[in-house]
Coordinates of C-alpha atoms in Angstrom, one line a residue:
Chain O
M1 CA -33.6 28.1 41.4
E2 CA -30.3 27.2 39.9
M3 CA -29.5 23.6 39.3
V4 CA -25.9 22.6 39.5
V5 CA -25.2 19.4 37.7
V6 CA -22.2 17.6 39.1
A7 CA -20.8 14.4 37.6
P8 CA -20.9 11.6 40.2
P9 CA -17.4 11.3 41.8
A10 CA -15.2 8.7 40.1
P11 CA -14.7 5.8 42.4
G12 CA -11.2 5.5 44.0
R13 CA -9.0 2.6 42.9
L14 CA -9.7 0.5 46.0
E15 CA -13.4 1.1 45.7
D16 CA -13.2 0.1 42.0
L17 CA -11.4 -3.1 42.9
R18 CA -13.9 -3.9 45.6
R19 CA -16.9 -3.4 43.2
R20 CA -15.3 -5.5 40.5
F21 CA -14.1 -8.5 42.6
L22 CA -15.8 -8.4 46.0
A23 CA -19.3 -7.4 45.3
T24 CA -21.0 -10.6 46.7
P25 CA -19.7 -13.3 49.1
L26 CA -19.6 -15.8 46.3
Q27 CA -17.7 -13.4 44.0
A28 CA -15.3 -12.7 46.8
L29 CA -14.6 -16.4 47.4
L30 CA -14.0 -17.0 43.6
S31 CA -11.7 -14.0 43.4
L32 CA -9.7 -15.1 46.4
V33 CA -9.4 -18.7 45.1
S34 CA -8.3 -17.5 41.6
L35 CA -5.8 -15.2 43.2
A36 CA -4.3 -18.0 45.3
V37 CA -4.0 -20.3 42.3
M38 CA -2.3 -17.5 40.3
V39 CA 0.2 -16.7 43.1
F40 CA 0.9 -20.4 43.6
L41 CA 1.6 -20.9 39.9
A42 CA 3.7 -17.8 39.6
W43 CA 5.7 -18.8 42.7
K44 CA 6.3 -22.3 41.3
L45 CA 7.5 -20.9 37.9
L46 CA 9.7 -18.2 39.5
N47 CA 11.1 -20.8 41.9
W48 CA 11.9 -23.1 39.0
A49 CA 13.3 -20.5 36.8
V50 CA 15.2 -18.4 39.3
F51 CA 15.5 -19.3 42.9
A52 CA 16.2 -23.1 42.7
A53 CA 17.9 -22.8 39.3
V54 CA 21.6 -23.4 38.5
F55 CA 23.2 -20.7 36.4
T56 CA 26.9 -21.6 36.4
T57 CA 28.7 -24.5 34.7
S58 CA 31.0 -25.0 37.7
G59 CA 29.2 -28.1 39.0
G60 CA 28.9 -29.7 35.5
P61 CA 25.8 -31.5 34.3
V62 CA 25.6 -33.9 37.3
A63 CA 25.2 -31.2 39.9
C64 CA 22.8 -29.4 37.6
Q65 CA 20.6 -32.4 37.2
A66 CA 20.4 -32.8 41.0
A67 CA 19.1 -29.3 41.5
A68 CA 15.4 -28.8 42.0
G69 CA 15.1 -25.9 39.6
A70 CA 16.0 -25.1 36.0
C71 CA 19.4 -26.0 34.7
W72 CA 20.4 -22.8 32.9
S73 CA 24.0 -24.1 32.8
V74 CA 23.2 -25.9 29.6
I75 CA 22.7 -22.5 28.0
A76 CA 26.0 -21.2 29.4
A77 CA 27.7 -24.3 28.2
R78 CA 26.1 -24.7 24.8
W79 CA 24.9 -21.2 23.7
R80 CA 27.5 -21.1 20.9
I81 CA 26.0 -24.2 19.3
I82 CA 22.5 -22.7 19.5
L83 CA 23.5 -19.4 18.1
F84 CA 26.1 -20.5 15.5
G85 CA 25.4 -24.2 14.8
L86 CA 28.3 -26.1 13.2
Y87 CA 30.3 -22.9 12.3
P88 CA 34.0 -23.4 13.2
F89 CA 34.6 -22.4 16.8
E90 CA 37.4 -20.0 16.3
E91 CA 35.5 -18.1 13.6
Q92 CA 32.2 -17.7 15.4
W93 CA 32.8 -14.0 16.1
R94 CA 32.3 -13.6 12.3
S95 CA 28.9 -15.3 12.6
A96 CA 28.0 -13.0 15.5
L97 CA 29.0 -10.0 13.5
A98 CA 27.0 -11.2 10.5
C99 CA 23.9 -11.5 12.8
V100 CA 24.5 -8.0 14.0
S101 CA 24.8 -6.8 10.4
V102 CA 21.5 -8.4 9.4
V103 CA 19.7 -7.0 12.4
V104 CA 21.2 -3.5 11.8
M105 CA 20.2 -3.7 8.1
T106 CA 16.7 -4.7 9.0
V107 CA 16.3 -2.0 11.7
L108 CA 17.7 0.7 9.4
S109 CA 15.3 -0.3 6.6
C110 CA 12.4 0.0 9.0
I111 CA 13.2 3.7 9.7
P112 CA 11.2 6.0 7.5
A113 CA 14.3 8.2 6.8
F114 CA 15.7 5.3 4.8
W115 CA 12.7 4.9 2.6
T116 CA 14.2 6.2 -0.6
G117 CA 15.3 3.9 -3.4
R118 CA 18.9 4.8 -3.2
R119 CA 19.2 4.6 0.6
I120 CA 17.4 1.4 0.9
A121 CA 19.5 -0.1 -1.9
L122 CA 22.6 1.1 -0.1
V123 CA 21.6 -0.4 3.2
W124 CA 20.6 -3.7 1.8
G125 CA 23.6 -3.9 -0.5
A126 CA 26.0 -3.1 2.3
G127 CA 24.3 -5.4 4.8
A128 CA 24.0 -8.3 2.5
S129 CA 27.6 -8.2 1.2
L130 CA 28.9 -7.7 4.7
Y131 CA 27.0 -10.7 5.9
Y132 CA 28.2 -12.8 2.9
V133 CA 31.8 -11.8 3.2
L134 CA 31.8 -12.4 7.0
M135 CA 30.1 -15.8 6.8
K136 CA 31.8 -17.2 3.8
G137 CA 35.2 -15.7 4.1
G138 CA 37.9 -16.7 1.6
V139 CA 38.9 -13.0 1.3
L140 CA 40.6 -10.4 3.4
G141 CA 42.4 -13.2 5.2
L142 CA 39.2 -14.7 6.6
P143 CA 39.3 -18.5 6.3
Y144 CA 36.7 -20.0 3.9
V145 CA 33.6 -21.5 5.6
G146 CA 31.1 -23.2 3.2
E147 CA 27.4 -22.8 3.4
E148 CA 26.9 -26.3 4.7
A149 CA 28.7 -25.2 8.0
W150 CA 26.4 -22.2 8.6
G151 CA 23.9 -22.6 11.3
G152 CA 22.0 -21.4 14.3
L153 CA 20.6 -18.0 14.7
A154 CA 22.8 -16.6 11.9
L155 CA 21.3 -19.1 9.4
T156 CA 17.8 -18.5 10.6
L157 CA 18.1 -14.7 10.2
F158 CA 19.8 -15.1 6.8
I159 CA 17.1 -17.4 5.4
F160 CA 14.3 -15.1 6.8
V161 CA 15.7 -11.9 5.5
T162 CA 16.6 -13.2 2.1
T163 CA 13.3 -14.9 1.8
C164 CA 11.6 -11.6 2.4
L165 CA 13.9 -9.6 0.2
I166 CA 13.3 -11.9 -2.7
G167 CA 9.8 -12.8 -1.9
F168 CA 8.3 -9.4 -1.4
P169 CA 9.1 -7.8 -4.7
L170 CA 8.2 -11.1 -6.4
A171 CA 4.8 -10.9 -4.6
I172 CA 4.2 -7.4 -5.9
C173 CA 5.0 -8.5 -9.5
L174 CA 2.7 -11.5 -9.1
A175 CA -0.1 -9.4 -7.7
L176 CA 0.3 -6.9 -10.6
L177 CA 0.4 -9.6 -13.2
R178 CA -2.7 -11.2 -11.8
R179 CA -4.5 -7.9 -12.1
S180 CA -3.4 -7.6 -15.8
D181 CA -6.0 -6.8 -18.4
L182 CA -4.7 -9.5 -20.6
P183 CA -6.6 -12.7 -19.7
W184 CA -3.8 -15.1 -20.5
I185 CA -1.4 -13.2 -18.2
S186 CA -3.8 -12.9 -15.3
R187 CA -4.9 -16.5 -15.6
T188 CA -1.4 -18.0 -15.9
T189 CA -0.3 -16.0 -12.8
G190 CA -3.4 -17.1 -10.9
L191 CA -2.6 -20.7 -11.8
I192 CA 1.0 -20.3 -10.5
I193 CA -0.1 -18.6 -7.3
D194 CA -2.8 -21.2 -6.6
G195 CA -0.5 -24.0 -7.6
V196 CA 2.3 -22.9 -5.1
R197 CA -0.3 -22.3 -2.4
S198 CA -1.7 -25.8 -2.8
L199 CA 1.7 -27.4 -2.0
P200 CA 3.1 -27.9 1.5
L201 CA 6.2 -25.8 2.1
I202 CA 8.2 -28.9 3.1
S203 CA 7.6 -30.5 -0.4
I204 CA 8.7 -27.2 -2.1
L205 CA 11.9 -27.1 0.0
F206 CA 12.5 -30.7 -0.7
T207 CA 12.0 -30.3 -4.4
F208 CA 14.3 -27.2 -4.6
A209 CA 17.0 -28.8 -2.4
I210 CA 17.1 -32.4 -3.6
V211 CA 15.2 -32.8 -6.9
L212 CA 16.1 -29.6 -8.7
P213 CA 19.8 -30.6 -9.1
F214 CA 18.8 -33.5 -11.3
A215 CA 16.9 -31.2 -13.6
L216 CA 19.2 -28.2 -13.8
P217 CA 22.6 -28.0 -15.5
Q218 CA 25.6 -27.8 -13.1
W219 CA 26.2 -24.1 -13.6
L220 CA 22.6 -23.2 -12.8
Q221 CA 22.3 -25.1 -9.6
G222 CA 24.1 -22.9 -7.1
D223 CA 24.5 -24.0 -3.5
K224 CA 21.7 -26.0 -1.8
L225 CA 21.2 -23.1 0.6
Y226 CA 20.3 -20.7 -2.2
R227 CA 18.0 -23.1 -3.8
V228 CA 16.2 -23.6 -0.5
I229 CA 15.9 -19.8 -0.1
L230 CA 14.5 -19.5 -3.6
G231 CA 11.9 -22.1 -2.8
S232 CA 11.0 -20.5 0.4
A233 CA 10.8 -17.1 -1.3
L234 CA 8.5 -18.5 -4.0
F235 CA 6.2 -19.9 -1.3
F236 CA 6.2 -16.6 0.6
S237 CA 5.5 -14.6 -2.5
A238 CA 2.4 -16.7 -3.5
Y239 CA 0.8 -15.9 -0.2
Q240 CA 2.0 -12.3 0.0
A241 CA 0.8 -11.7 -3.6
E242 CA -2.8 -12.4 -2.6
I243 CA -2.4 -10.1 0.4
V244 CA -1.1 -7.3 -1.9
R245 CA -3.9 -8.0 -4.4
G246 CA -6.5 -7.8 -1.6
G247 CA -4.9 -4.5 -0.6
M248 CA -5.2 -3.2 -4.1
Q249 CA -8.8 -4.1 -4.4
G250 CA -9.4 -1.9 -1.4
V251 CA -8.1 1.2 -3.3
P252 CA -11.1 2.9 -5.0
S253 CA -11.0 2.9 -8.8
G254 CA -11.3 6.7 -8.8
Q255 CA -7.7 6.8 -7.4
E256 CA -6.2 5.3 -10.5
E257 CA -8.5 7.3 -12.8
A258 CA -7.4 10.6 -11.1
A259 CA -3.8 9.5 -11.6
M260 CA -4.5 8.7 -15.3
A261 CA -6.2 12.0 -15.8
L262 CA -3.1 13.8 -14.5
G263 CA -1.1 12.0 -17.2
M264 CA 0.8 9.5 -15.0
S265 CA 2.2 6.4 -16.6
Y266 CA 1.3 2.9 -15.5
W267 CA 4.4 2.6 -13.3
Q268 CA 3.9 6.0 -11.8
R269 CA 0.3 5.2 -11.0
I270 CA 1.2 1.9 -9.4
S271 CA 4.2 3.1 -7.5
R272 CA 2.9 6.5 -6.2
I273 CA -0.8 6.1 -5.9
V274 CA -2.0 2.4 -5.9
L275 CA 0.7 0.6 -4.0
P276 CA 1.2 3.0 -1.1
Q277 CA -2.5 2.8 -0.4
A278 CA -2.7 -0.9 -1.1
M279 CA 0.2 -1.6 1.3
R280 CA -1.6 0.4 4.0
N281 CA -4.7 -1.8 3.6
A282 CA -2.6 -4.9 3.5
L283 CA -0.3 -4.1 6.5
P284 CA -1.9 -6.2 9.2
A285 CA -2.0 -9.3 7.0
T286 CA 1.6 -8.6 5.7
I287 CA 3.0 -8.4 9.2
N288 CA 1.2 -11.7 9.9
Q289 CA 2.9 -13.2 6.8
F290 CA 6.3 -12.0 8.0
V291 CA 5.8 -13.6 11.4
V292 CA 4.7 -16.9 9.7
A293 CA 7.8 -16.8 7.4
F294 CA 10.1 -16.3 10.4
K295 CA 8.8 -19.3 12.2
E296 CA 8.7 -21.4 9.0
T297 CA 12.5 -21.1 8.6
S298 CA 12.7 -24.0 11.1
L299 CA 11.5 -26.3 8.3
V300 CA 14.8 -26.1 6.5
V301 CA 16.0 -28.8 8.9
I302 CA 14.3 -31.2 6.6
V303 CA 16.9 -30.7 3.9
G304 CA 19.8 -30.8 6.4
F305 CA 20.3 -27.2 7.6
F306 CA 21.0 -26.5 11.2
E307 CA 18.9 -23.4 11.8
I308 CA 18.4 -22.3 15.4
L309 CA 15.8 -24.9 16.4
A310 CA 17.9 -27.8 15.0
S311 CA 21.0 -26.4 16.6
G312 CA 19.1 -26.3 19.8
N313 CA 18.3 -30.0 19.4
A314 CA 22.0 -30.6 18.9
A315 CA 22.9 -28.6 21.9
Y316 CA 21.1 -30.8 24.4
G317 CA 21.0 -33.9 22.3
T318 CA 24.7 -34.9 22.6
G319 CA 26.0 -36.5 25.8
D320 CA 25.6 -35.0 29.2
W321 CA 22.9 -32.4 28.8
R322 CA 20.2 -34.7 27.5
F323 CA 17.9 -34.0 30.4
A324 CA 17.9 -30.2 29.9
Y325 CA 15.8 -29.9 26.8
V326 CA 13.1 -27.7 28.5
E327 CA 15.7 -25.1 29.3
V328 CA 17.1 -25.1 25.8
Y329 CA 13.6 -24.8 24.2
A330 CA 12.7 -22.0 26.6
F331 CA 15.9 -20.2 25.5
I332 CA 15.0 -20.6 21.8
A333 CA 11.5 -19.6 22.5
L334 CA 12.8 -16.4 24.1
I335 CA 14.9 -15.7 21.0
Y336 CA 11.9 -16.3 18.7
F337 CA 9.8 -14.1 20.9
V338 CA 12.2 -11.2 20.8
F339 CA 12.2 -11.2 17.0
V340 CA 8.6 -11.8 16.4
F341 CA 7.4 -9.5 19.1
S342 CA 9.5 -6.7 17.8
L343 CA 8.1 -7.3 14.3
S344 CA 4.6 -7.1 15.7
R345 CA 5.3 -3.9 17.6
Y346 CA 6.9 -2.4 14.4
G347 CA 3.7 -3.3 12.5
A348 CA 1.6 -1.5 15.1
Y349 CA 3.9 1.5 14.8
L350 CA 3.5 1.5 11.1
E351 CA -0.2 1.3 11.3
R352 CA -0.3 4.3 13.6
R353 CA 2.0 6.3 11.4
M354 CA 0.0 5.5 8.2
A355 CA -3.3 6.2 9.9
V356 CA -2.4 9.9 9.9
G357 CA -4.1 10.6 6.5
E358 CA -7.1 8.6 7.4
R359 CA -8.6 10.9 10.0
Chain K
M1 CA -0.9 29.4 -22.1
N2 CA 2.7 29.8 -23.1
S3 CA 3.1 26.9 -25.5
T4 CA 2.5 27.4 -29.2
L5 CA -0.9 26.2 -30.1
P6 CA -1.9 24.5 -33.3
S7 CA -4.9 26.1 -34.8
G8 CA -8.3 24.6 -34.8
P9 CA -10.8 23.8 -32.1
A10 CA -9.8 22.5 -28.7
V11 CA -11.9 19.4 -29.0
R12 CA -13.5 18.0 -32.1
I13 CA -15.7 14.9 -31.8
E14 CA -17.0 13.3 -35.0
G15 CA -19.5 10.5 -35.2
L16 CA -18.6 9.1 -31.7
D17 CA -20.0 5.7 -30.8
K18 CA -19.5 4.0 -27.4
Y19 CA -20.9 0.7 -26.3
Y20 CA -20.9 -1.0 -22.9
G21 CA -21.3 -4.6 -24.0
S22 CA -24.5 -4.4 -26.1
F23 CA -25.7 -1.1 -24.5
H24 CA -25.3 1.8 -26.9
A25 CA -24.1 4.5 -24.5
L26 CA -23.2 7.2 -27.1
R27 CA -24.8 7.4 -30.5
K28 CA -23.0 9.3 -33.3
I29 CA -22.1 12.3 -31.3
N30 CA -20.7 15.3 -33.1
L31 CA -19.4 18.2 -31.0
S32 CA -16.8 20.9 -31.5
V33 CA -15.4 23.0 -28.6
E34 CA -13.5 26.1 -29.5
R35 CA -10.6 27.4 -27.5
G36 CA -11.8 29.4 -24.5
E37 CA -15.3 28.1 -24.9
K38 CA -17.3 27.1 -21.9
I39 CA -19.7 24.2 -22.4
V40 CA -22.3 22.9 -19.9
I41 CA -23.7 19.4 -20.6
C42 CA -26.8 18.4 -18.8
G43 CA -29.4 15.7 -19.1
P44 CA -31.0 12.9 -17.1
S45 CA -28.9 10.3 -15.4
G46 CA -27.8 7.5 -17.8
S47 CA -27.9 9.9 -20.8
G48 CA -24.2 9.5 -21.5
K49 CA -22.9 12.9 -20.5
S50 CA -20.3 11.6 -18.1
T51 CA -19.3 9.0 -20.6
L52 CA -18.9 11.7 -23.3
I53 CA -16.4 13.8 -21.3
R54 CA -14.6 10.7 -20.0
C55 CA -13.9 9.8 -23.7
V56 CA -12.2 13.1 -24.1
N57 CA -9.2 12.1 -21.9
R58 CA -9.6 8.4 -22.7
L59 CA -10.8 7.3 -19.3
E60 CA -13.3 5.5 -21.5
Q61 CA -12.3 4.0 -24.9
H62 CA -14.6 4.9 -27.8
N63 CA -15.7 2.3 -30.2
G64 CA -16.3 4.4 -33.3
G65 CA -15.8 7.9 -34.7
R66 CA -12.9 10.3 -34.1
I67 CA -11.9 12.4 -31.2
T68 CA -9.3 15.1 -31.8
V69 CA -8.0 17.0 -28.8
L70 CA -5.7 20.0 -29.4
G71 CA -4.9 18.8 -32.8
T72 CA -4.0 15.2 -31.7
E73 CA -6.2 12.3 -32.5
L74 CA -7.0 10.0 -29.6
N75 CA -6.2 6.4 -30.7
D76 CA -4.4 3.5 -29.3
D77 CA -1.1 5.4 -29.4
V78 CA -0.1 5.6 -25.7
G79 CA 2.1 8.6 -26.4
N80 CA -0.9 10.5 -27.8
I81 CA -3.0 9.5 -24.8
D82 CA -0.4 10.6 -22.2
G83 CA 0.3 13.8 -24.2
I84 CA -3.4 14.7 -24.2
R85 CA -3.9 13.9 -20.5
R86 CA -1.1 16.3 -19.7
E87 CA -3.1 19.1 -21.3
V88 CA -6.5 18.1 -20.1
G89 CA -7.4 18.5 -16.5
M90 CA -10.3 16.7 -14.9
V91 CA -12.4 17.2 -11.7
F92 CA -14.4 14.3 -10.5
Q93 CA -17.7 14.0 -8.6
H94 CA -16.0 12.2 -5.7
F95 CA -12.9 14.4 -5.8
N96 CA -10.5 11.4 -5.9
L97 CA -7.8 13.2 -4.0
F98 CA -4.9 11.0 -3.0
P99 CA -5.6 10.3 0.7
H100 CA -2.0 9.3 1.6
M101 CA -0.6 12.7 0.6
T102 CA -1.0 16.2 2.0
V103 CA -3.0 18.7 0.0
L104 CA 0.3 20.3 -1.1
E105 CA 1.7 16.9 -2.2
N106 CA -1.5 16.2 -4.1
C107 CA -0.9 19.3 -6.1
M108 CA 2.8 18.8 -6.6
I109 CA 3.1 15.1 -7.6
A110 CA 1.9 15.3 -11.2
P111 CA 3.9 18.4 -12.2
M112 CA 7.0 16.8 -10.6
I113 CA 6.8 13.3 -12.0
V114 CA 4.8 13.9 -15.2
R115 CA 6.1 17.3 -16.3
K116 CA 9.5 16.8 -14.5
R117 CA 9.4 20.2 -12.8
P118 CA 11.8 20.7 -10.0
R119 CA 10.3 20.4 -6.5
A120 CA 10.7 24.1 -5.6
E121 CA 8.9 25.2 -8.8
A122 CA 6.2 22.6 -8.3
E123 CA 5.7 23.9 -4.7
T124 CA 5.5 27.5 -5.8
T125 CA 2.9 26.6 -8.5
A126 CA 0.9 24.5 -6.0
R127 CA 0.8 27.3 -3.4
R128 CA -0.3 29.8 -6.1
F129 CA -3.2 27.6 -7.2
L130 CA -4.2 26.8 -3.6
E131 CA -4.3 30.5 -3.1
K132 CA -6.5 30.8 -6.2
V133 CA -9.0 28.3 -4.9
R134 CA -8.9 30.2 -1.5
I135 CA -7.5 27.5 0.8
P136 CA -3.7 28.2 1.1
E137 CA -3.9 27.6 4.8
Q138 CA -4.9 23.9 4.3
A139 CA -1.7 23.0 2.4
M140 CA -0.2 20.8 5.0
K141 CA -3.4 18.9 5.9
F142 CA -4.5 15.6 4.6
P143 CA -7.6 15.4 2.3
G144 CA -9.5 13.4 5.0
Q145 CA -9.3 16.4 7.3
L146 CA -11.1 18.8 4.9
S147 CA -14.8 19.3 4.2
G148 CA -16.2 18.2 0.8
G149 CA -16.2 21.7 -0.6
Q150 CA -12.6 22.2 0.4
Q151 CA -11.6 18.8 -1.1
Q152 CA -13.2 19.6 -4.4
R153 CA -11.4 23.0 -4.5
V154 CA -8.1 21.1 -3.8
A155 CA -9.0 18.8 -6.7
I156 CA -9.5 21.8 -9.0
A157 CA -6.1 23.2 -7.8
R158 CA -4.5 19.8 -8.4
A159 CA -5.7 19.7 -12.0
L160 CA -4.7 23.4 -12.6
C161 CA -1.2 22.7 -11.3
M162 CA -0.5 20.8 -14.5
Q163 CA -1.4 24.0 -16.3
P164 CA -3.8 22.3 -18.7
Q165 CA -5.4 23.9 -21.7
I166 CA -8.8 22.3 -21.2
M167 CA -10.6 21.5 -18.0
L168 CA -13.3 18.7 -17.7
F169 CA -15.7 18.8 -14.8
D170 CA -17.7 15.6 -14.1
E171 CA -20.6 16.6 -11.9
P172 CA -18.2 18.5 -9.5
T173 CA -21.0 19.5 -7.0
S174 CA -23.2 16.5 -7.0
A175 CA -21.6 14.9 -4.0
L176 CA -21.5 18.1 -1.9
D177 CA -23.7 19.5 0.8
P178 CA -25.8 22.4 -0.4
E179 CA -23.9 25.0 1.6
M180 CA -20.6 23.9 0.0
I181 CA -21.8 24.1 -3.6
A182 CA -21.4 27.8 -3.9
E183 CA -17.7 27.9 -2.9
V184 CA -16.9 25.4 -5.7
L185 CA -19.0 27.1 -8.3
D186 CA -17.4 30.5 -7.4
V187 CA -14.0 29.0 -8.2
M188 CA -15.3 27.6 -11.5
V189 CA -16.8 30.9 -12.5
T190 CA -13.5 32.7 -11.8
L191 CA -11.7 30.1 -13.9
A192 CA -14.3 30.6 -16.7
S193 CA -13.8 34.4 -16.6
E194 CA -10.1 33.9 -17.2
G195 CA -10.7 32.2 -20.5
M196 CA -10.1 28.5 -19.6
T197 CA -11.7 26.1 -22.1
M198 CA -14.2 24.2 -19.9
I199 CA -16.5 21.2 -20.5
C200 CA -18.8 20.8 -17.4
V201 CA -21.3 18.1 -16.8
T202 CA -23.5 19.6 -14.1
H203 CA -27.1 20.3 -13.1
E204 CA -26.2 23.7 -11.7
M205 CA -28.3 25.8 -14.1
G206 CA -27.3 29.0 -12.3
F207 CA -23.7 28.2 -13.2
A208 CA -24.7 27.5 -16.8
R209 CA -26.5 30.9 -16.9
R210 CA -23.5 32.8 -15.5
A211 CA -20.6 31.1 -17.1
A212 CA -21.5 29.0 -20.1
D213 CA -21.2 29.9 -23.8
R214 CA -23.3 27.0 -24.8
V215 CA -25.6 24.5 -23.0
I216 CA -26.0 21.0 -24.4
F217 CA -28.8 18.7 -23.5
M218 CA -28.2 15.0 -23.8
D219 CA -30.7 12.1 -23.6
G220 CA -30.4 8.5 -24.6
G221 CA -26.8 8.8 -25.7
E222 CA -27.6 11.6 -28.1
I223 CA -27.2 15.4 -28.1
V224 CA -30.8 16.5 -28.3
E225 CA -30.4 20.2 -28.3
Q226 CA -27.7 22.9 -27.9
A227 CA -27.9 26.6 -27.6
P228 CA -26.5 29.6 -25.7
P229 CA -27.9 29.7 -22.2
E230 CA -30.4 32.5 -22.6
E231 CA -32.0 30.8 -25.6
F232 CA -31.7 27.4 -24.0
F233 CA -33.6 28.3 -20.9
T234 CA -36.2 30.5 -22.5
S235 CA -37.1 29.0 -25.8
S236 CA -35.9 25.4 -26.1
R237 CA -37.6 23.7 -29.0
N238 CA -37.4 20.1 -27.9
E239 CA -40.1 18.5 -25.7
R240 CA -37.6 16.3 -23.8
T241 CA -35.5 19.4 -23.0
R242 CA -38.5 21.4 -21.7
Q243 CA -39.5 18.5 -19.6
F244 CA -36.0 18.1 -18.1
L245 CA -35.7 21.8 -17.5
S246 CA -39.0 21.9 -15.7
Q247 CA -37.8 19.1 -13.4
V248 CA -34.4 20.8 -12.7
L249 CA -35.7 24.3 -12.4
G250 CA -39.1 23.5 -10.9
H251 CA -38.1 23.4 -7.3

């Protein structure tokens, strides 16, 4: 007799739901209660954020405060302060364009087609100089705006991108030095890395912004903003150096031996064989470090810079909109979310892309 | 090869000493390898055979004696070391292919960045040698997608793409499943028949019989005995050699 083996029919979607949530009376009760609570919370949130909310500035702060829901009018009224800080009102289009140039530069340098030395240098060179000229002005008929007036999202992006641009190559140098065969080089580097990591970022920013000018000659000081960026890049690189070093330890020693046996020089071995594999190993931790660095830009408020969070404080803190801080923070949280979430998704894409050779 | 060769042996090793800390890994080794000669080095594990060939391209630094490769002495001169490594190919036990590059890129990278060959020429050379090791159809795959035997053949092709004058093999079949050993040995026999200078650390005595000009037995960091394969297998004089041979050939 012939046996026909048939797989049991897959349960339909409704049947599946019933089995998961309504198997016993108690389970059914718990499921229903949970569902009710969730619907209730979702309704409350939606009602606050959308249905009972005020979106226009027509009624002014007073009408807005009287409404039962969220007062989004504060964003409509004050979004320029949040995004551009103290930047002169008539010139804020420059700040907006500068933001766009930083974002475009970052997005371009994330595309594999731009990963050659010349193209990436071109993108960064063009993006950075465009940002600088737009923000600072003083040329091409643009009125001069000093760094102390930069603020909001434009400043946050600038600090983040420059921190990474300076900190990342520095991290690779530190990681390589720490791996050196010469004990005095590796030990000194280790001491620097561990030293920087032992200090809070706030104290480093404070030192670079306030204390350093007393120690340095005038011509070496530069603007406070650039000293702060240097401090933040140093802090970033100390952490990132250890991440890179960890990634290098995951590359089998046979890889470097094979490269040596083929006659490759130290820099060829590092740049073509070791680092590409090390960076793949280090990718999840690296994305993490970028995310942390993005959020830590908010600490520059301690030395008097109005990055986006501080600008947000200013947006609701003066006068009529004092009650609307939740809405302002929700808006800023949304901006942070957009940037950090994109960063994470990009990291996931990179991981998938790099996993090709691992199969 | 097309370059003008200085006369003299391909490799000359005189009074070579190598220590790992206080462990004396190689003791006063003397060995001369002629151009076109095929040498098989065998011996129990820990006898120093891998260390010996790794000294030839300076993956290990020797502590005493002289190593002269193709007329150039190996010393601390980085230029000498790089020059010698360009002319000496090596195949490893664990293949050591670059996992982040395709098979083709594995074969092209060194000719391009070390020998500064144009891309098109490097690709032509790479495809020719992949053909030679009989896996031209795998060129666009990544090493992780190949079997062990295929990976080792790619590793041989990668070394050959540098058009070396000497090839070193460090137990090339020890990490392979039995059914894949033959395909790698076939490639090595072909290479030997074409006159490549080869120094092979291997326990494949069948290969030694077919391809080697001379078999060297090492034990305890010393060369115990060396002879042409026929003589080595049939009438070795040394007790340690006979014992080792009975272990390797016994099964």
